[in-house]
XYZ file of C-alpha atoms in Angstrom:
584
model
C -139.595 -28.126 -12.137
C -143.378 -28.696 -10.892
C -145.399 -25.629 -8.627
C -143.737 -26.903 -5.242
C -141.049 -25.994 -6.488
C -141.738 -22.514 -8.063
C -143.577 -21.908 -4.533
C -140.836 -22.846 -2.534
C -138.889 -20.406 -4.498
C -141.536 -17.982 -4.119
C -141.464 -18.267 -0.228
C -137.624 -17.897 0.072
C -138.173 -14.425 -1.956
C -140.906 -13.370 0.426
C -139.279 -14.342 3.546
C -136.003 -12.312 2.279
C -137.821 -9.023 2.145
C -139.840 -9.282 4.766
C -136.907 -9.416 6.863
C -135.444 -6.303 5.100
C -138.820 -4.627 6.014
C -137.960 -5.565 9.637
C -134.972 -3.359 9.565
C -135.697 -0.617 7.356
C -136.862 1.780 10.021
C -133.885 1.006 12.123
C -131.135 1.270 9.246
C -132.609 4.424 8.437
C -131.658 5.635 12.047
C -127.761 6.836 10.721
C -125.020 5.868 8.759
C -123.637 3.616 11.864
C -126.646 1.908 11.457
C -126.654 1.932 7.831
C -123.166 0.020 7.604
C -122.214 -1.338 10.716
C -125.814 -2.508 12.458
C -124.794 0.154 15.167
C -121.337 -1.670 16.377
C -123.640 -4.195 17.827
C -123.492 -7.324 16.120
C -123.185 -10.653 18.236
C -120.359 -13.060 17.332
C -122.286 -15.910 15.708
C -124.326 -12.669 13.489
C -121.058 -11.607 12.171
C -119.069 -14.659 11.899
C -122.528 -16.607 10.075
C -122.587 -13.703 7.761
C -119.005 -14.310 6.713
C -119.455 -17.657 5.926
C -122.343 -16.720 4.173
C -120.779 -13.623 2.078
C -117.977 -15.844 0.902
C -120.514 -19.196 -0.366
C -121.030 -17.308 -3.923
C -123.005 -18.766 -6.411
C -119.970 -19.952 -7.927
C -118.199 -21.554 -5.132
C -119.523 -25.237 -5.511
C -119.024 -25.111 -8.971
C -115.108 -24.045 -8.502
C -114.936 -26.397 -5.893
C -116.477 -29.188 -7.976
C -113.736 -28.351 -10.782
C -111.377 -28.374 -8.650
C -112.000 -31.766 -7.168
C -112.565 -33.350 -10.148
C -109.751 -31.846 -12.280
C -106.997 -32.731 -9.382
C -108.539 -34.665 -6.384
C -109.175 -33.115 -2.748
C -105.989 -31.782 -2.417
C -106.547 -29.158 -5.607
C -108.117 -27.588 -2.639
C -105.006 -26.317 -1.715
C -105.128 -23.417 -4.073
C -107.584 -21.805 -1.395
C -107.715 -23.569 1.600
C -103.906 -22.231 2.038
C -105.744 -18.615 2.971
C -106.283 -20.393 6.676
C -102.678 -19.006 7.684
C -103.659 -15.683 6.923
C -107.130 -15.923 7.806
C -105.481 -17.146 11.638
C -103.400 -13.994 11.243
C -105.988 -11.423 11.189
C -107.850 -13.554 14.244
C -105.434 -12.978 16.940
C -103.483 -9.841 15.685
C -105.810 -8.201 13.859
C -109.426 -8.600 15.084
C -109.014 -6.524 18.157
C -107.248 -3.745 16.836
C -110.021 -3.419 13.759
C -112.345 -3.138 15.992
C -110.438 -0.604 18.561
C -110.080 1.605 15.840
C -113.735 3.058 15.708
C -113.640 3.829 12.344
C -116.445 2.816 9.270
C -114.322 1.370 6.722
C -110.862 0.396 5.871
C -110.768 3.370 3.204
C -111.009 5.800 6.156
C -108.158 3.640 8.446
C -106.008 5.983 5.968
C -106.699 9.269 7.535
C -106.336 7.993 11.383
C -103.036 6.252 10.236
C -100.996 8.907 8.039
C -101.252 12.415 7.272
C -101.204 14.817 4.667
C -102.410 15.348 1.418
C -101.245 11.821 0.603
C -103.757 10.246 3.349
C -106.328 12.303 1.601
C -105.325 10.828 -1.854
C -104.929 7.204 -0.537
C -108.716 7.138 1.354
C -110.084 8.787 -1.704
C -108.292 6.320 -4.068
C -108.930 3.453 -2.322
C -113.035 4.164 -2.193
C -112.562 4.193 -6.002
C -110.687 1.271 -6.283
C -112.260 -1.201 -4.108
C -115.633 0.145 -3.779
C -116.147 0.674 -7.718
C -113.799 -0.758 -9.487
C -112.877 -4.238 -7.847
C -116.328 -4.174 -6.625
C -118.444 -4.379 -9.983
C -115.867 -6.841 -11.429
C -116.813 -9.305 -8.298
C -120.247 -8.908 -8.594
C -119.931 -8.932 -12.687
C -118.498 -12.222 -12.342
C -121.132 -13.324 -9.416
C -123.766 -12.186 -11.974
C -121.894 -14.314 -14.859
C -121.707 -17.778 -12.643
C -125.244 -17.294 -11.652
C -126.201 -16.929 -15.290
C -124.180 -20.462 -15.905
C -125.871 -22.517 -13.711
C -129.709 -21.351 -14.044
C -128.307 -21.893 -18.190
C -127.083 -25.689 -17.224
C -130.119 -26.314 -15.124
C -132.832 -25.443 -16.872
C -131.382 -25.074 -20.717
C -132.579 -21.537 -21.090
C -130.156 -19.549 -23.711
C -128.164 -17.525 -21.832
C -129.184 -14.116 -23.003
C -132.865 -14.978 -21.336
C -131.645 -16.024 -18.216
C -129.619 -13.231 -17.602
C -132.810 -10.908 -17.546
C -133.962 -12.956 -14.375
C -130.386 -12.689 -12.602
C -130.689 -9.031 -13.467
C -134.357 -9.437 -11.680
C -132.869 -11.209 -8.852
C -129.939 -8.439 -8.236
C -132.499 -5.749 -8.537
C -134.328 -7.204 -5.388
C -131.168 -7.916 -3.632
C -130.469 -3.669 -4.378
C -133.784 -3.149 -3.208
C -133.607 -4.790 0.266
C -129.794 -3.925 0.891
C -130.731 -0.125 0.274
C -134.143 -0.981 3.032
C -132.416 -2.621 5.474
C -128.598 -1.757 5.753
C -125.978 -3.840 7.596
C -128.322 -5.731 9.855
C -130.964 -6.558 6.941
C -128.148 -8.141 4.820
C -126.863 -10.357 8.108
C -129.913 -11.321 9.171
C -130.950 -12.352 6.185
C -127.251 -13.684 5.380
C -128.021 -16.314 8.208
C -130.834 -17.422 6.570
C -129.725 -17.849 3.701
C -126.131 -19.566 4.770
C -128.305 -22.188 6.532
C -130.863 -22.692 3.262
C -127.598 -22.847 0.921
C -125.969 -25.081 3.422
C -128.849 -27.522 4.004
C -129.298 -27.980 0.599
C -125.787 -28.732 -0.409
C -125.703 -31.753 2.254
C -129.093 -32.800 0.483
C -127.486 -33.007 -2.521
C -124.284 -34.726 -1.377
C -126.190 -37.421 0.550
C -128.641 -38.257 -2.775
C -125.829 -38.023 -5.219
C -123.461 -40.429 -2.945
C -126.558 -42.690 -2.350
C -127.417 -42.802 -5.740
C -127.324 -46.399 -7.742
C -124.683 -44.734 -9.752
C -122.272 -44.452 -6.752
C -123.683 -46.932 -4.147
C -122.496 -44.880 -0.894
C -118.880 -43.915 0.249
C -117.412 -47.286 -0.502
C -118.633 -47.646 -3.824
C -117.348 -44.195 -4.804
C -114.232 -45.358 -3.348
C -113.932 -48.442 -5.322
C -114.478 -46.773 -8.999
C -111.608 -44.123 -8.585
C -108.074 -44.279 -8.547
C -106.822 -43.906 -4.445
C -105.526 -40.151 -4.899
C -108.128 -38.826 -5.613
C -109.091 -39.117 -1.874
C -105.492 -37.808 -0.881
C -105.803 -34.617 1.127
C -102.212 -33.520 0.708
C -100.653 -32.780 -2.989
C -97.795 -34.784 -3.966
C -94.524 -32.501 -4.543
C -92.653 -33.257 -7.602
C -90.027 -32.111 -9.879
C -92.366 -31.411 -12.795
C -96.181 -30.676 -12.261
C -99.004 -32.620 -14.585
C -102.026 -31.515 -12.894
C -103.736 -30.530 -16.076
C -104.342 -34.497 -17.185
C -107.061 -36.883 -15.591
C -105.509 -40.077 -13.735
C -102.827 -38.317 -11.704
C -102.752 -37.016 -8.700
C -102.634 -33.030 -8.186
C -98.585 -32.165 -8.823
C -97.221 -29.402 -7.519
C -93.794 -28.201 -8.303
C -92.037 -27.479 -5.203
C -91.892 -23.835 -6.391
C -95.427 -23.673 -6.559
C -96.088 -25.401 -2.974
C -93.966 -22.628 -1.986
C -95.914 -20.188 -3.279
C -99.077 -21.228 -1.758
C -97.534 -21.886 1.581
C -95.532 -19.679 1.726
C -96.192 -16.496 -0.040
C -99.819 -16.024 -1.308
C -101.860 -16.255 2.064
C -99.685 -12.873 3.517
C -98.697 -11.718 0.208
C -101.664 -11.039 -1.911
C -104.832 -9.089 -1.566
C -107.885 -11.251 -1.908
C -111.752 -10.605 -1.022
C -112.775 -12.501 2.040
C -109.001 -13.398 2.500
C -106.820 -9.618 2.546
C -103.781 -9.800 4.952
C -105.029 -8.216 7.957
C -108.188 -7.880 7.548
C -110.064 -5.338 5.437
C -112.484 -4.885 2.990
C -116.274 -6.708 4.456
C -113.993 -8.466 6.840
C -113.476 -5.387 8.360
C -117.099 -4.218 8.332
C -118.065 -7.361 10.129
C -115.057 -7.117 13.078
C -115.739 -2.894 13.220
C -119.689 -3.877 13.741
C -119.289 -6.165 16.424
C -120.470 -5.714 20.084
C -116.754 -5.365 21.434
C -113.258 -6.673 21.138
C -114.121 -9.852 22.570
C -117.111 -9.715 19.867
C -114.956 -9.450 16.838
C -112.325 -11.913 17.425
C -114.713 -14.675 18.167
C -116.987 -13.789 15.084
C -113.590 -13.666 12.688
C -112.766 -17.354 14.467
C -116.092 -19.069 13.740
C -115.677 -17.526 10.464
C -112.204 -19.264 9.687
C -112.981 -22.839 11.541
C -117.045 -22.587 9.191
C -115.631 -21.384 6.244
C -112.410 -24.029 5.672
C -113.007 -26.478 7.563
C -117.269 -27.402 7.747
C -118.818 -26.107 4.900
C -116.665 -27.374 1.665
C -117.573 -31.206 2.414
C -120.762 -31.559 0.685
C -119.334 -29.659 -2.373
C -116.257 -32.251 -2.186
C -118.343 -35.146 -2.419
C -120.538 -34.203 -5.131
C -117.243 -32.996 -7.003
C -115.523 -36.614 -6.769
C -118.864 -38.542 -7.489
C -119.304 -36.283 -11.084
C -116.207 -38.158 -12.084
C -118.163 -41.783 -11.980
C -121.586 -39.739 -13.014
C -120.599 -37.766 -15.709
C -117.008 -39.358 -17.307
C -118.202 -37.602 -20.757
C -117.025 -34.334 -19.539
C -114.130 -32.411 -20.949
C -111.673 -31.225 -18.787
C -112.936 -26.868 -18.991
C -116.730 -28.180 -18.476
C -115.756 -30.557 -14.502
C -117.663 -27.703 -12.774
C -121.109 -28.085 -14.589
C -121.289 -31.747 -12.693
C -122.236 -29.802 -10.218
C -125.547 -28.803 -12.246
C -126.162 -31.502 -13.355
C -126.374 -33.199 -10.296
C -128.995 -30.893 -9.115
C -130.493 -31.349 -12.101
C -130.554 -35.566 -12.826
C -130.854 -36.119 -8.501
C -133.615 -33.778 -6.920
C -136.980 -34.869 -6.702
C -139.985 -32.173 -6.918
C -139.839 -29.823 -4.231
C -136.077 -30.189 -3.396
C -134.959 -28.177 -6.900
C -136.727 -25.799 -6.086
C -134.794 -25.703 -2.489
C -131.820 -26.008 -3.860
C -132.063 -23.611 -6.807
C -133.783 -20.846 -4.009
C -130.070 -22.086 -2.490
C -128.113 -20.739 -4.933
C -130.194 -18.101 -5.021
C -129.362 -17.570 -1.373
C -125.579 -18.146 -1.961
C -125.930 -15.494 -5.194
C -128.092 -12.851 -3.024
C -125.818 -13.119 0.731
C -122.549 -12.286 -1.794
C -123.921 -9.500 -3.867
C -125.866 -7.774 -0.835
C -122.708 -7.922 1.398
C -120.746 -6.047 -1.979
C -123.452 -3.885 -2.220
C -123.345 -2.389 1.202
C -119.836 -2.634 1.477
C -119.263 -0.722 -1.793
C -121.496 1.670 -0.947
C -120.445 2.502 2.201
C -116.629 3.402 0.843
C -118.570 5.621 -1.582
C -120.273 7.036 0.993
C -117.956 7.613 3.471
C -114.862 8.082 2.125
C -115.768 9.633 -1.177
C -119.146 11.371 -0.933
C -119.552 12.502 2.484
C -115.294 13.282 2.808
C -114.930 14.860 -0.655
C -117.796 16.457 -2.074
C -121.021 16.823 0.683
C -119.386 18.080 4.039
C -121.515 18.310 7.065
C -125.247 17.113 5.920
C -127.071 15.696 8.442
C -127.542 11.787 8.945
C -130.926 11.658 6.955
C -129.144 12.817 3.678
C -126.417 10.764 4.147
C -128.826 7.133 4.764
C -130.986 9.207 1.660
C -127.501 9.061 -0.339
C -126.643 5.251 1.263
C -129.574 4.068 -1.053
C -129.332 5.922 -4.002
C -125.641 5.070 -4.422
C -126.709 1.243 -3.671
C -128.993 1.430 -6.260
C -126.772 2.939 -8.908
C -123.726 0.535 -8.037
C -126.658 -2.167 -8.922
C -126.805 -0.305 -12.050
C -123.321 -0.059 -13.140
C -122.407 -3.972 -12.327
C -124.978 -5.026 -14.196
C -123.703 -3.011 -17.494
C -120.015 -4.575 -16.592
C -121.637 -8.534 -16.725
C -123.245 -7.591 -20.179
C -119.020 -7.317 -21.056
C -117.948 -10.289 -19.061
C -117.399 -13.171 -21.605
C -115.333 -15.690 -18.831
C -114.958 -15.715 -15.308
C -111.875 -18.548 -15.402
C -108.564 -17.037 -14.278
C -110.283 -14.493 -12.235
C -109.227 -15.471 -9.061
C -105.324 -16.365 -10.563
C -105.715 -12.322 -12.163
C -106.838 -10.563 -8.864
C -104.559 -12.551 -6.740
C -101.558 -11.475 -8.965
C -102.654 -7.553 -9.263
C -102.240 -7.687 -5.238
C -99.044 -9.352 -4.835
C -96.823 -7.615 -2.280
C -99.382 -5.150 -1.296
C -100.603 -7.872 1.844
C -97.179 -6.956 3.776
C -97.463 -3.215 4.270
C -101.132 -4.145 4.621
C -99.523 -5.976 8.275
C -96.792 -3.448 8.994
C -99.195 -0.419 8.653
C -100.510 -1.667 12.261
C -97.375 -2.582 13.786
C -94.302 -0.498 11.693
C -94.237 3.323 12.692
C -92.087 3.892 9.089
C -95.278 2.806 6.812
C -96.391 5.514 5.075
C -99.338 6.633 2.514
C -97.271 5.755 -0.097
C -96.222 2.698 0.893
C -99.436 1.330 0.254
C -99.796 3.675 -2.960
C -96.887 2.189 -4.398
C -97.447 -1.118 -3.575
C -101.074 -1.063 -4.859
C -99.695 0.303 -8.003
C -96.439 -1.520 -9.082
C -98.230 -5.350 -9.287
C -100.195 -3.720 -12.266
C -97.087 -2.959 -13.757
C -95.140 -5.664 -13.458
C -98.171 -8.263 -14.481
C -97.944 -7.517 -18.274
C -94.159 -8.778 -17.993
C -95.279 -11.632 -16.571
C -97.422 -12.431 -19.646
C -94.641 -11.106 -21.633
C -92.393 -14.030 -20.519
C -94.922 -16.201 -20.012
C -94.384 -16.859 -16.590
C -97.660 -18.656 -14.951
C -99.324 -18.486 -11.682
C -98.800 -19.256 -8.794
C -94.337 -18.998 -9.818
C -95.265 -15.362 -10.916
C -96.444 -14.558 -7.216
C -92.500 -15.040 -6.816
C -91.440 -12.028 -9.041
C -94.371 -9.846 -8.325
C -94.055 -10.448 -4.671
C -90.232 -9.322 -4.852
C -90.637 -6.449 -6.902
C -93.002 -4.729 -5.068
C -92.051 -5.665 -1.800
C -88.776 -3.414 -3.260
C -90.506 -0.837 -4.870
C -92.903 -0.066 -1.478
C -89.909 -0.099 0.905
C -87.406 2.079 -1.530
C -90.704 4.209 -1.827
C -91.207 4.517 2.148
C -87.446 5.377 2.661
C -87.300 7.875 -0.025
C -90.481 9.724 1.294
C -91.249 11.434 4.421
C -92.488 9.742 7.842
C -96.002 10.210 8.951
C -95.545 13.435 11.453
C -94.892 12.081 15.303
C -97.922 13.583 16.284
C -100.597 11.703 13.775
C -98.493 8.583 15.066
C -99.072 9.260 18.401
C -103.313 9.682 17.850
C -103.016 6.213 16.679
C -100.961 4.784 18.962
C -102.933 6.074 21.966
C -106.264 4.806 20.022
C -105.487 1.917 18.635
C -102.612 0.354 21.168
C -100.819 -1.849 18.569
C -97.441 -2.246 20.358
C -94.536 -4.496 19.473
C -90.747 -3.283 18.982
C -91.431 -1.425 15.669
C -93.790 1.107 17.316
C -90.424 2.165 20.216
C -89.644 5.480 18.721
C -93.347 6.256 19.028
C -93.970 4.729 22.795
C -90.948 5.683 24.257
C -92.224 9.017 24.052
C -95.545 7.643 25.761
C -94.387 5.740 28.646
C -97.996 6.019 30.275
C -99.576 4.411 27.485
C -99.808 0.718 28.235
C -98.416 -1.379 25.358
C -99.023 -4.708 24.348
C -96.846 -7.484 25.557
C -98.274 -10.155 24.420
C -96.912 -11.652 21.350
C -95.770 -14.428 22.051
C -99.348 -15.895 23.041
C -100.868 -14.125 20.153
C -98.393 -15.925 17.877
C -98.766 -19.253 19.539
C -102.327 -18.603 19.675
C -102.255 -18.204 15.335
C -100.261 -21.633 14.898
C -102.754 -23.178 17.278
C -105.550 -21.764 14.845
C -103.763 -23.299 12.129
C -104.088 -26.420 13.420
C -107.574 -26.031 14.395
C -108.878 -25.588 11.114
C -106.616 -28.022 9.226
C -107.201 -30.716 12.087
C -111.011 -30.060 12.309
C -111.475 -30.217 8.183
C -109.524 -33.472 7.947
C -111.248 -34.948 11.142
C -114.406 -34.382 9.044
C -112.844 -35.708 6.007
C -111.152 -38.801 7.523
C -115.034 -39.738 8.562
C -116.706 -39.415 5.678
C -114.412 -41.712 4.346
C -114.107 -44.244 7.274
C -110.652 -43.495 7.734
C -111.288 -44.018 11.840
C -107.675 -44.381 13.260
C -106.917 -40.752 11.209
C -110.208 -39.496 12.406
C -109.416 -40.047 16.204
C -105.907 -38.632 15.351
C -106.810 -35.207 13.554
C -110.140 -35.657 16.458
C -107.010 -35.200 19.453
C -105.184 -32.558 17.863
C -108.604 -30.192 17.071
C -109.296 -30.639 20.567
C -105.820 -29.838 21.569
C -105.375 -27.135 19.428
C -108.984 -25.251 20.761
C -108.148 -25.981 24.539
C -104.274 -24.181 23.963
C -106.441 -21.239 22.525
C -109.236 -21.078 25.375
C -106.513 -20.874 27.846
C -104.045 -18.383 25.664
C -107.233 -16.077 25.765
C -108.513 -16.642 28.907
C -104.834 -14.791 30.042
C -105.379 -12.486 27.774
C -105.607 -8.343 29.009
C -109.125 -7.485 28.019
C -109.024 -4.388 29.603
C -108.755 -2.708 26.553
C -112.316 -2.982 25.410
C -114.300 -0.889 23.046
C-alpha cells in the first residue's frame, strides 16, 4: 500500500470519532439515551444500522466460501433466516416496541413473576451479554486478524496487536457516544463497506482474467449459477464440480426448522438481542416495523451480490486453492485487483464492517450488564449520571475481557453450525412467550438449558448439522413444554400488566382477556400472516430479480421484477388497513 492509501485510512478513523464526539454530550444525558438514542431513531437510522451490525468482517469471506465451495445456492444455509426474519416484521416489531422496556433481558420481569423472573433476567444478562457476547466478538476479532494476515503477509501474532488497537478505539467511541454514536456512525460505515465491495466486484469481474459476466459464465460449469439447491437422496456438497446437494432431510431442516427453531444473532425468533434495541429505539410503532423491513429486504436480498460475484470469479482466479482456504479469494482479490488509493478504501471497509459489528456488541452487551445485572442486582436507585458513569466503564472492561477470549480462539469454522445447535428449540417459546398465556420463566430456562445437554450426544453418535437440528429441536421442544406443565402459571395478575401493556391478542391469550373485555384485542391475524408470506416473497423475489440481471437472465428478471412488485403493493395495502391506534 502507498500514503493515499494509509491517509485514506487515516481519514475514515478521524471521521469515526469525530462523529462519536458529536454525541457524547447527548448520550451522557441518561441511560435511555445511552442505549436506545432516546426511543427516537428514524426508520432508515435503525434499519441502516442493522444491515450494518450484521456485515462483519467475516461475512464476505463466509460468503465467498460458500459460493465457491457449493455455488449460489450454498447460500441457503443463511438466506433461509428470511422466514423468520418476516416473522418478527409483522408480529413482532410492534409489540417490541409497545413494550417500553430497555432490553430483552428485562422483557422477563414484565412477562412472568417470581423469583424465577428474577433468575431468568439475571441469567440471561450473563449469558448473552458476557458469555455469547465475547465469543462473537472473539471470533470478529479472529476473522479480522485473517484477512489483514492474507492481505498484507504480516504473522499473525503482529497483526493482532493492531486489531486489538482498532477494538480499543471502537470501546472508546461506543463508551462517548452511546446508541446514536454507534448508528450514526454504523451508516457510514455500511455505505463505505458497501461501496467498496461493488468496487471490488466490478474490477474483479472486469478483469482480463474473467472478461465480464459472460466470460465468467463460460469457464464454469452451469450450476454454479443455480440459485436453488438440487434435492437428492445422498448429499456430495463437500467435492468441487457438483452442484450444492442437499439431502431432503437437510432441506427440511433449513426450511423448515432452523429459521423458528434456533437462536441466532441478528436472526433470534422474535426478535431480541440488538434487534430488539433497534425496534425498542425507534420513533414509534410505525417506526420499528418499517426499520426491521428495510433491514430484511437490505440485508438478504441487496447487499450479498457483490460478495457473490467475487466468490464465483475466485474459482477461475485462484483454482490452486484447497477446499478449507475458498474464503481467502476473497483477500486476495483485494489484494492482486485494487489500485493505490482503493486498498486503502477497501481495507478502511473492512475496517468499517469490523468496527459497526463490535460497537453494536459492545453497547448491546453492556447495556444487559447494566440494566439487568448492575443497576437490578447490585446498585439500586443511583441516579442517571452513575449509571451512564457505569455504561462506560463496563464497555470498556467487556473490551477487555473479549480481547483475552481471541488470544484462546484457534478457529472460527463451525461457529455458526455450534451456536445454531446450542439454541435449538429455544426459538418457539421465544414466539409463544408473546402470544401463549401458559409460558412461563422456566420455559425459557429449560429450553435454554437442555440443547447444551443434548449436543454432546449428538457428537457422541456422530450425528451432523443441520439433521441434528431434528433431535435437538424435538427434545427440547419436550423438555420446555413437560417443564411449563409441571410448574406453576405466571399469577393472573402479572398476566394481566402485560396484556393491558403490550396488547398481544390471539386465542391463546382468552383466559387472560376474557377477564378484560374493555381491553381492545388484536384481530388481525390473518393480514399479519398474509402480510409475512408476502414478505417472503419480497425478499426472495427482489434478491433473484437482482441476480437474474447480473446474469442477463431477462425473461426471469421481469418475472421475479412482477412478483417483488406484487408482493410490496399486497403489503402497502395490508398496512395501510392496519389499526394504528395503538401507538407508542
Amino acid at each position: 500500500m502507498e500514503i493515499l492509501d494509509y491517509l485514506i485510512i487515516a481519514v475514515y478513523f478521524a471521521a469515526s470519532l469525530l462523529i462519536a464526539l458529536y454525541y457524547s454530550k447527548r448520550a451522557g444525558k441518561n441511560t435511555d439515551e445511552f442505549f436506545l438514542s432516546g426511543r427516537n431513531l428514524p426508520w432508515y437510522l435503525a434499519g441502516l444500522s442493522l444491515v450494518a451490525t450484521t456485515f462483519a468482517a467475516d461475512t464476505p469471506l463466509a460468503v465467498t466460501e460458500l459460493v465457491a465451495k457449493n455455488g449460489i445456492s450454498g447460500n441457503w444455509v443463511w438466506w433461509n433466516f428470511a422466514f423468520g426474519g418476516m416473522l418478527t416484521v409483522f408480529f413482532f416489531a410492534r409489540l417490541w416496541r409497545r413494550a417500553g422496556i430497555m432490553t430483552e433481558a428485562e422483557f422477563a420481569e414484565i412477562r412472568y413473576s417470581g423469583k424465577s423472573a428474577s433468575f431468568l433476567r439475571g441469567f440471561r444478562a450473563v449469558y448473552l451479554g458476557l458469555f455469547m457476547n465475547i465469543i462473537i466478538m472473539g471470533w470478529v476479532n479472529k476473522a479480522m486478524t485473517s484477512i489483514l494476515t492474507g492481505f498484507f503477509g504480516i504473522e499473525e501474532s503482529i497483526v493482532i496487536y493492531y486489531v486489538f488497537g482498532a477494538m480499543i478505539f471502537v470501546a472508546l467511541y461506543s463508551a462517548l457516544s452511546g446508541l446514536w454514536g454507534v448508528v450514526v456512525t454504523d451508516a457510514f460505515q455500511f455505505f463505505m463497506a458497501m461501496g467498496g465491495s461493488i468496487i471490488l466486484a466490478v474490477l474483479v469481474i472486469n478483469s482480463p482474467q474473467i472478461n465480464g459476466i459472460e466470460g465468467l459464465q463460460s469457464k464454469l460449469p452451469e450450476f454454479i449459477f443455480d440459485f436453488f439447491p438440487t434435492i437428492s437422496s445422498e448429499a456430495d456438497a463437500s467435492s468441487y464440480g457438483t452442484a450444492f446437494a442437499l439431502t431432503l432431510t437437510s432441506f427440511l431442516a433449513y426450511i423448515g426448522i432452523q429459521w423458528w427453531a434456533s437462536w441466532y444473532p441478528g436472526a433470534e425468533p422474535g426478535g431480541g438481542g440488538y434487534t430488539a434495541q433497534r425496534m425498542m429505539s425507534a420513533k414509534d410503532e410505525k417506526h420499528s416495523l418499517f426499520a426491521t423491513l428495510f433491514f430484511q429486504v437490505a440485508h438478504y436480498a441487496i447487499r450479498p451480490w457483490p460478495w457473490i460475484l467475487v466468490g464465483i470469479a475466485s474459482l477461475v482466479i485462484y483454482p490452486e486453492l484447497s477446499y478449507s482456504e475458498k474464503g481467502l479469494g476473497y483477500i486476495y482479490a483485494m489484494r492482486d485487483f485494487l489500485p493505490v488509493g482503493l486498498k486503502g478504501l477497501m481495507i478502511a471497509a473492512f475496517f468499517a464492517a469490523y468496527m459497526s459489528t463490535i460497537a453494536t456488541h459492545l453497547n448491546w452487551g453492556t447495556s444487559y450488564l447494566l440494566n439487568d445485572l448492575y443497576r437490578r442486582f447490585y446498585s439500586v436507585g443511583r441516579d442517571e449520571n452513575h449509571y451512564v458513569l457505569a455504561s462506560r466503564a463496563i464497555t470498556i472492561l467487556l473490551m477487555i475481557v473479549s480481547v483475552i477470549v481471541t488470544l484462546f480462539i484457534n478457529r472460527i469454522s463451525g461457529a455458526w453450525e455450534f451456536i445454531l445447535q446450542c439454541g435449538a428449540g429455544l426459538g418457539l417459546v421465544l414466539i409463544l412467550r408473546w402470544f401463549w398465556w401458559r409460558i412461563n420463566a422456566w420455559s425459557e430456562i429449560s429450553a435454554m438449558i437442555t440443547p447444551f445437554v443434548v449436543y454432546p450426544f449428538m457428537l457422541l453418535f456422530d450425528i451432523k448439522f443441520p439433521e441434528s437440528l431434528f433431535y435437538l429441536t424435538g427434545v427440547t421442544t419436550l423438555v420446555w413444554l413437560t417443564v411449563t406443565f409441571l410448574t406453576k402459571p405466571v399469577n393472573d395478575n402479572k398476566l394481566k400488566e402485560f396484556y393491558k401493556k403490550v396488547y398481544p391478542g390471539g386465542i391463546l391469550w382468552k383466559k387472560i382477556s376474557d377477564q378484560l373485555p374493555e381491553i381492545k384485542t388484536n384481530t388481525a391475524f390473518a393480514g399479519m400472516f398474509l402480510s409475512w408470506f408476502m414478505g417472503v416473497v419480497l425478499v426472495y423475489s427482489s434478491l433473484f430479480a437482482i441476480g437474474s440481471l447480473l446474469f442477463m437472465n431477462y425473461t426471469e428478471t421481469i418475472i421475479y421484477t412482477l412478483l417483488a412488485v406484487i408482493s410490496l403493493f399486497v403489503i402497502y395495502k395490508l398496512l395501510s388497513k392496519q389499526d394504528w391506534s395503538i401507538i407508542n
